[in-house]
Short mmCIF file of C-alpha atoms in Angstrom, two decimals:
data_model
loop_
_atom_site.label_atom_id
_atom_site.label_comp_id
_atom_site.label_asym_id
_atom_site.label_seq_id
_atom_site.Cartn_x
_atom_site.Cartn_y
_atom_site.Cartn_z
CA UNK A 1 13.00 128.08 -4.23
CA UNK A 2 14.78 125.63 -6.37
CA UNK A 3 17.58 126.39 -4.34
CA UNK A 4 16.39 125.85 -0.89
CA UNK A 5 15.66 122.68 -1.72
CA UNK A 6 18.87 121.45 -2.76
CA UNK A 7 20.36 123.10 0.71
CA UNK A 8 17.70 120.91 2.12
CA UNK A 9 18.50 117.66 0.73
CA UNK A 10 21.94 118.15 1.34
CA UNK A 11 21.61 118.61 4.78
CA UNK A 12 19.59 115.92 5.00
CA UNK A 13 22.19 113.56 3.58
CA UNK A 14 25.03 114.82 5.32
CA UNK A 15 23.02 114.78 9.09
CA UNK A 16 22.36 110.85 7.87
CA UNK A 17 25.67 109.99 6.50
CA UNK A 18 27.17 111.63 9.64
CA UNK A 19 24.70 109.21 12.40
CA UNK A 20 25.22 106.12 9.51
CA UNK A 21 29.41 106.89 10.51
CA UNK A 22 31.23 105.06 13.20
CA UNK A 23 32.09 107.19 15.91
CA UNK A 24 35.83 108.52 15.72
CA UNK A 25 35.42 108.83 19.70
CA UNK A 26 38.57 107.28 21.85
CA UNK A 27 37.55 104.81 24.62
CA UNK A 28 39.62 102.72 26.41
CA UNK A 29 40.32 99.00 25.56
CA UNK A 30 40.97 96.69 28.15
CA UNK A 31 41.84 93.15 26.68
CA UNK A 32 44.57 90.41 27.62
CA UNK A 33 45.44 92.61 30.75
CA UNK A 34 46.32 95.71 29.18
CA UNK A 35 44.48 98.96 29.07
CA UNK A 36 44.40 101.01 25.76
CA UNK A 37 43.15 104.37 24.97
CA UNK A 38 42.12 103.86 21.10
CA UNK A 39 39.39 103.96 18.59
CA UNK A 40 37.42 101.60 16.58
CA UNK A 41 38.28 101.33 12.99
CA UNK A 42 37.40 98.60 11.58
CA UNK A 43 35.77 94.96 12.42
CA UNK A 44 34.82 91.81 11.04
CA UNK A 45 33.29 88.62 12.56
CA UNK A 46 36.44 87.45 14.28
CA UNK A 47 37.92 90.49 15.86
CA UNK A 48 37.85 94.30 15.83
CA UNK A 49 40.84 96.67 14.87
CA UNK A 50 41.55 99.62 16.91
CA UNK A 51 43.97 102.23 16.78
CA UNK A 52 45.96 103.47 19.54
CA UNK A 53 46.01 107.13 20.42
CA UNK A 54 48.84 109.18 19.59
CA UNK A 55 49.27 107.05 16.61
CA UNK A 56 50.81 103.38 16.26
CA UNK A 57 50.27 100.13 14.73
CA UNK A 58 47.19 99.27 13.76
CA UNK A 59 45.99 96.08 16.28
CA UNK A 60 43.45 93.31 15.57
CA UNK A 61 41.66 92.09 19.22
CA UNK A 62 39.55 89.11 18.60
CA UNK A 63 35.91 89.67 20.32
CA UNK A 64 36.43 87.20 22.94
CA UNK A 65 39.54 88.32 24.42
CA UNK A 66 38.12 92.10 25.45
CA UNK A 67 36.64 93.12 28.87
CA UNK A 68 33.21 93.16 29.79
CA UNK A 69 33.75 97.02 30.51
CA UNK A 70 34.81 97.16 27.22
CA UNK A 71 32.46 95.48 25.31
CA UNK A 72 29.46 97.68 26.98
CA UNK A 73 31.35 100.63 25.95
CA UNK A 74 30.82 98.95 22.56
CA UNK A 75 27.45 98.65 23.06
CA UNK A 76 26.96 102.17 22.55
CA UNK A 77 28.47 103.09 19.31
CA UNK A 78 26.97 101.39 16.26
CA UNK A 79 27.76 99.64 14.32
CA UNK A 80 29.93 98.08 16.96
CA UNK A 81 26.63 97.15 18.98
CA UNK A 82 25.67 94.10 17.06
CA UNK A 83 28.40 91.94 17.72
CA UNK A 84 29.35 93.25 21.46
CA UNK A 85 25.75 92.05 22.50
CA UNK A 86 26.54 88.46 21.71
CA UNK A 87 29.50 88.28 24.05
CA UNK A 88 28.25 90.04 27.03
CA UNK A 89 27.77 88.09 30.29
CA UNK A 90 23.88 88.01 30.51
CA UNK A 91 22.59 90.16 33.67
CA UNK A 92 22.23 88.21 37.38
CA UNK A 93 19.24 86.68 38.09
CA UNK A 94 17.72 87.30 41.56
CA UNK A 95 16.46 84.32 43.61
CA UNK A 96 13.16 83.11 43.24
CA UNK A 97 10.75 84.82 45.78
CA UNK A 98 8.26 82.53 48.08
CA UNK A 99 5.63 84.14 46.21
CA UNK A 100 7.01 82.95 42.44
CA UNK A 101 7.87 79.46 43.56
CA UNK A 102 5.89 76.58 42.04
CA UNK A 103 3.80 74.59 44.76
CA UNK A 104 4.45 70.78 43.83
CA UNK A 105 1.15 68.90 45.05
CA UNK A 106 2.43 65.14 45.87
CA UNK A 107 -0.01 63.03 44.94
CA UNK A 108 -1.04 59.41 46.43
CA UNK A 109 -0.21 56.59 44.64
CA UNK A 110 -2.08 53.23 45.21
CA UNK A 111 0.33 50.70 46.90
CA UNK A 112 1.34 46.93 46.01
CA UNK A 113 -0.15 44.78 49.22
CA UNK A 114 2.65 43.06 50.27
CA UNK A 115 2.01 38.91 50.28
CA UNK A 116 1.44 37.57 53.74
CA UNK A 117 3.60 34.30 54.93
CA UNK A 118 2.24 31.37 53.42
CA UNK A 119 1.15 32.90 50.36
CA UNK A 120 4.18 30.89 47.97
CA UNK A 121 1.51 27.80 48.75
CA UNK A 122 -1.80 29.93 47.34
CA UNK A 123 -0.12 29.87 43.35
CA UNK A 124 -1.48 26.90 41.32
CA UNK A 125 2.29 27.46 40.15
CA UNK A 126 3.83 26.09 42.89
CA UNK A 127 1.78 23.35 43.37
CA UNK A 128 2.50 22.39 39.39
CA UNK A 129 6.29 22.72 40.63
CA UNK A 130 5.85 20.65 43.89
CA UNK A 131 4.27 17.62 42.14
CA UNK A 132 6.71 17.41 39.18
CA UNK A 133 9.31 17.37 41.39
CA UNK A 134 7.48 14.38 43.37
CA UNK A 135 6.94 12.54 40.55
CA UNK A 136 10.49 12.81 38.90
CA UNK A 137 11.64 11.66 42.39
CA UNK A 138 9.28 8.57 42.21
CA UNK A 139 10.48 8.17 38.46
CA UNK A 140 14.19 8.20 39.74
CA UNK A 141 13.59 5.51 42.60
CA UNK A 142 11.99 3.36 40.44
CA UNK A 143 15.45 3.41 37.60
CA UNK A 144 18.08 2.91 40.78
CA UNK A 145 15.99 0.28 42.04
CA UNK A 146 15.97 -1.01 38.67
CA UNK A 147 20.03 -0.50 38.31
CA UNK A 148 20.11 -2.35 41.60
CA UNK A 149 18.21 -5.45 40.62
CA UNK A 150 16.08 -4.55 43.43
CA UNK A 151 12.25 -4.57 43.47
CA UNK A 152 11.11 -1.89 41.46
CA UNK A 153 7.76 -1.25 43.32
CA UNK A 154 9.94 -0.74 46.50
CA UNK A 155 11.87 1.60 45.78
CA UNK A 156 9.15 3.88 44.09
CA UNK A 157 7.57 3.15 47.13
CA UNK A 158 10.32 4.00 49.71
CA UNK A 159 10.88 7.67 47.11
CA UNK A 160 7.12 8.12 47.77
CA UNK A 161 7.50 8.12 51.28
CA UNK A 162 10.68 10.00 51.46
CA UNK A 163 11.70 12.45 48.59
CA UNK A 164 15.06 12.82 48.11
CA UNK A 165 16.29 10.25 50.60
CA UNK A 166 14.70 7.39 49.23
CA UNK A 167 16.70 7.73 46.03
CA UNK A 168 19.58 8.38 47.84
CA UNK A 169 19.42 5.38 50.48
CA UNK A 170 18.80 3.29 47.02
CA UNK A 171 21.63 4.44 45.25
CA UNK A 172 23.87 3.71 48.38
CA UNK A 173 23.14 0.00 48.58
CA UNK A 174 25.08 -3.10 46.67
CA UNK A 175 23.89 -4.45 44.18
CA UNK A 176 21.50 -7.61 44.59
CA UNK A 177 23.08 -11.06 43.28
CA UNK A 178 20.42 -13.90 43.37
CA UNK A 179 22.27 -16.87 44.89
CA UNK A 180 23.27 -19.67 42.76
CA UNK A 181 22.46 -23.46 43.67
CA UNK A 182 25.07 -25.87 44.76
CA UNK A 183 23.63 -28.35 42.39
CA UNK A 184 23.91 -26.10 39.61
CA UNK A 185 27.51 -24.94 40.13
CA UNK A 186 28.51 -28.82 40.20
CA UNK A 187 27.58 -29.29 37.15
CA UNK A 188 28.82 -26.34 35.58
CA UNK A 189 31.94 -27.42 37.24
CA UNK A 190 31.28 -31.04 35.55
CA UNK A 191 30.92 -29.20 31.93
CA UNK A 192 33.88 -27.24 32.51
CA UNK A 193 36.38 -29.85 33.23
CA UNK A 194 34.66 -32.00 30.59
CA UNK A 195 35.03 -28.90 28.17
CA UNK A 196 38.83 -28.34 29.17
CA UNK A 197 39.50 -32.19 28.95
CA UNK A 198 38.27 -32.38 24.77
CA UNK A 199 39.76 -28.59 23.91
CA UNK A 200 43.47 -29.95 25.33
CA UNK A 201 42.75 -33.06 23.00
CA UNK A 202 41.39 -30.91 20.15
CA UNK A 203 44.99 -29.08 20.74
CA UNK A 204 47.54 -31.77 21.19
CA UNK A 205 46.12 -33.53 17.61
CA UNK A 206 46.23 -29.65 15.83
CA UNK A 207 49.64 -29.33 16.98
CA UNK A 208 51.05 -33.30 15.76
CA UNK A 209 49.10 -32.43 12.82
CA UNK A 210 51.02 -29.33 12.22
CA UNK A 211 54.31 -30.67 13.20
CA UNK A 212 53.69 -33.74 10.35
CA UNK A 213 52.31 -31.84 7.55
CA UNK A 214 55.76 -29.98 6.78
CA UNK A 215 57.67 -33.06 6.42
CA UNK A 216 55.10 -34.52 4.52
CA UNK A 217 54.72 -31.53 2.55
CA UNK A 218 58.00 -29.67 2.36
CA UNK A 219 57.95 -26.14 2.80
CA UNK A 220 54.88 -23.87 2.62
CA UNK A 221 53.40 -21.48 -0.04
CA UNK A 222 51.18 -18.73 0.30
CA UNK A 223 48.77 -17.70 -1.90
CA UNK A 224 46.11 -14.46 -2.62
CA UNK A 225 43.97 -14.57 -5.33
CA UNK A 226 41.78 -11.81 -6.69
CA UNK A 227 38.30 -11.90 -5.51
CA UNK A 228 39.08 -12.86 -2.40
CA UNK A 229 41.52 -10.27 -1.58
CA UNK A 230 41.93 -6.62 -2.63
CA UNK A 231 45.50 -5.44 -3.96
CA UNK A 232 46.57 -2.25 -2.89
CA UNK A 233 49.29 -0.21 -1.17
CA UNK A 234 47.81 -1.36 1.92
CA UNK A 235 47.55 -4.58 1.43
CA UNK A 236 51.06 -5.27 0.20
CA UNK A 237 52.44 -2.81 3.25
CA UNK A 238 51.14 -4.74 5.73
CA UNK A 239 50.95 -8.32 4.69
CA UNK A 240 54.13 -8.23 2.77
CA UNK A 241 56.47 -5.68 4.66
CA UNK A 242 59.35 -8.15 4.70
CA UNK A 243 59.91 -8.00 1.79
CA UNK A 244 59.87 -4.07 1.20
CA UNK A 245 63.42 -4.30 3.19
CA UNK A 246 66.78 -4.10 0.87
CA UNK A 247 67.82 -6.67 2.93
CA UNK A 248 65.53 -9.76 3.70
CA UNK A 249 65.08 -11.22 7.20
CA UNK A 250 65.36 -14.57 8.13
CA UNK A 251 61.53 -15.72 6.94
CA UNK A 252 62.03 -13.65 3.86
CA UNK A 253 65.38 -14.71 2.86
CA UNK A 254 64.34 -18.16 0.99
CA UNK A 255 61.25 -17.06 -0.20
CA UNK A 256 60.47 -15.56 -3.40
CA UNK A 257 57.11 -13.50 -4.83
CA UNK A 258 55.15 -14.76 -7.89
CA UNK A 259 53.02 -12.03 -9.01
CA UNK A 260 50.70 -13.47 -12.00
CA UNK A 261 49.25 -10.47 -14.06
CA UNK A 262 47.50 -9.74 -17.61
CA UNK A 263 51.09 -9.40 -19.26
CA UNK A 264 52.41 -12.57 -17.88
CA UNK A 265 54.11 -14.24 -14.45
CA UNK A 266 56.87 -12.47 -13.39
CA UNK A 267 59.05 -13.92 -9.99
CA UNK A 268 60.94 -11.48 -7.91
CA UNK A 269 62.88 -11.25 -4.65
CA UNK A 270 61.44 -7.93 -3.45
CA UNK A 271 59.23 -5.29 -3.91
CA UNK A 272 61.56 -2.09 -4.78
CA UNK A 273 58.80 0.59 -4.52
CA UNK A 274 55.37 0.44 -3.85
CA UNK A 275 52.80 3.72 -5.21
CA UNK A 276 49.24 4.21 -4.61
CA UNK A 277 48.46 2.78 -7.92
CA UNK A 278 50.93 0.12 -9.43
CA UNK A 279 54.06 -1.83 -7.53
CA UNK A 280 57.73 -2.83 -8.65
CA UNK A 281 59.00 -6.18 -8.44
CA UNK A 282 62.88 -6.87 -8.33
CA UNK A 283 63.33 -9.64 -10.87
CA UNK A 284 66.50 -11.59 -11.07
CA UNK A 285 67.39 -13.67 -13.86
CA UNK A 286 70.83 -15.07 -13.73
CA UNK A 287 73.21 -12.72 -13.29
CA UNK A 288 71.20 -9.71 -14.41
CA UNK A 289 68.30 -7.80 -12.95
CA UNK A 290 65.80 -5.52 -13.59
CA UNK A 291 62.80 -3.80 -12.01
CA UNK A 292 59.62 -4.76 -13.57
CA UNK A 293 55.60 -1.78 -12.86
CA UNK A 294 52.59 -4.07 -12.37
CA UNK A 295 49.84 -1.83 -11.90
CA UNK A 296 47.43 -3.26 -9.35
CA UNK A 297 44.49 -3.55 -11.61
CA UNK A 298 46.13 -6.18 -13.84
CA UNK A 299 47.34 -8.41 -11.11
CA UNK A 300 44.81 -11.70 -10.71
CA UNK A 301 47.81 -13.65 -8.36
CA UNK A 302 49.92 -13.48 -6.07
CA UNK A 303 52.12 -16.26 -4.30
CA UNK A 304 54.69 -16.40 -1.68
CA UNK A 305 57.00 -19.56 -2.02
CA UNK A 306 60.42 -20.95 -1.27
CA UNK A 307 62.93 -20.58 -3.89
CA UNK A 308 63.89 -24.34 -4.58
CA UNK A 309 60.02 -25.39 -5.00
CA UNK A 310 58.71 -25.46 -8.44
CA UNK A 311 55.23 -23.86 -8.88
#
């Protein structure tokens, strides 16, 4: 008894050991145009090996690449089946029938009434639209008639009565000049001769004046005192250029600079170099000479004055 049973259970093993096992059965491969007799031996998720009957090289066909003969041939031998399912083509679908279509019911949908001619003049809106417009054009009348020393009432009046053109016809005249009395330009004309007569006067005694005060006084001096005027680069640069040359010009040549500072009065023929803080005055003495920084702040005078004059 003991025995039968173990006859059993090995039978019973090898029958499900022997349906578990790939079929060693040879079907032919069709793949990359090429027809093989072989048999499955071995796959993965990429491809399948097969080998060749009669014996040969062992060949690895990726899934995608065989038949769809081939991969329903597939289909049949497990364990082969789960992965040729996924790349057959699926099965042709017949047409629809009359019977299976869907009936698509239109419904009726409520339409927009179109607006009848006219209708732009029915919107509050518009009529807000319309009488700004009038009223800027009234507005604008009334300014050009105003620019054209017109009357004012007029011309908002004639922009009233035609928009647009009103302005326009406003804007195209002259200019209004109120005429000027004859009495009243003869005696402007008095005033202005009388005016002309004293100014020449007032100008011929100036200029005797100024011709008789340099012999009288002998030449001139200039002078700029602080308070009244602000030393700096720019003031020196553009009031005293002259004498910023290496070589004086004519007015400079006689003329000599008297700066007057906390440290004492120094007298120079030119300014060498002048900074954004301080100055340097070309001194002479005798037959030597030397270069002499004044900073601005310490300077209370300065004087412009001919060479031979004593000061």
């Amino acid at each position: 008894m003991r025995s039968l049973k173990l006859i059993c259970f090995f039978a019973a093993l090898c029958g499900w050991l022997a349906w578990d096992a790939p079929a060693q059965t040879y079907i032919e491969f069709e793949f990359d145009g090429q027809k093989i007799e072989a048999r499955p031996v071995k796959f993965q998720d990429a491809y399948i090996e097969i080998a060749p009957r009669g014996g040969g090289q062992i060949q690895k066909v990726p899934w995608g690449h065989l038949s769809q003969a081939t991969l329903r041939r597939l289909e049949n031998i497990r364990p082969y089946n789960e992965f040729a399912r996924h790349f057959l083509d699926p099965p042709p679908q017949s047409p629809p029938t009359a019977s299976n279509r869907v009936q698509i019911t239109i419904k009726p949908v409520e339409r927009m009434t179109r607006y009848q001619s006219g209708s732009l003049f029915s919107s509050p809106v518009t009529w807000l639209v319309f009488l700004l417009f009038y009223a800027a054009n009234i507005y604008a009348g009334y300014e050009i008639a105003m620019f054209r020393q017109r009357n004012k009432v007029s011309g908002a009046g004639l922009s009233a009565a035609l928009p647009v053109i009103g302005p326009i016809v406003l804007l195209c005249m002259p200019t209004y000049e109120a005429p000027v009395a004859e009495d009243e330009t003869a005696a402007e004309g008095a005033e202005g001769a009388e005016t002309a007569a004293t100014t020449s006067e007032t100008e011929e005694a100036a200029a005797q004046t100024e011709q008789a005060a340099p012999a009288a006084a002998g030449p001139q001096e200039t002078v700029y005192l602080r308070g009244q005027t602000t030393f700096n680069r720019r003031f020196f640069e553009t009031k005293m250029a002259g004498f910023l040359k290496v070589v004086p010009g004519e007015a400079e040549k006689d003329m000599v600079l008297v700066v007057a500072s906390s440290r004492g009065t120094y007298v120079g023929t030119r300014f060498t170099r002048v900074s954004p803080n301080e100055l340097t005055l070309h001194v002479v003495k005798g037959n030597a000479s030397e270069d002499i920084i004044i900073p601005f702040g310490e300077i209370t005078e300065v004087k412009i004055r001919h060479k031979d004059a004593k000061g």
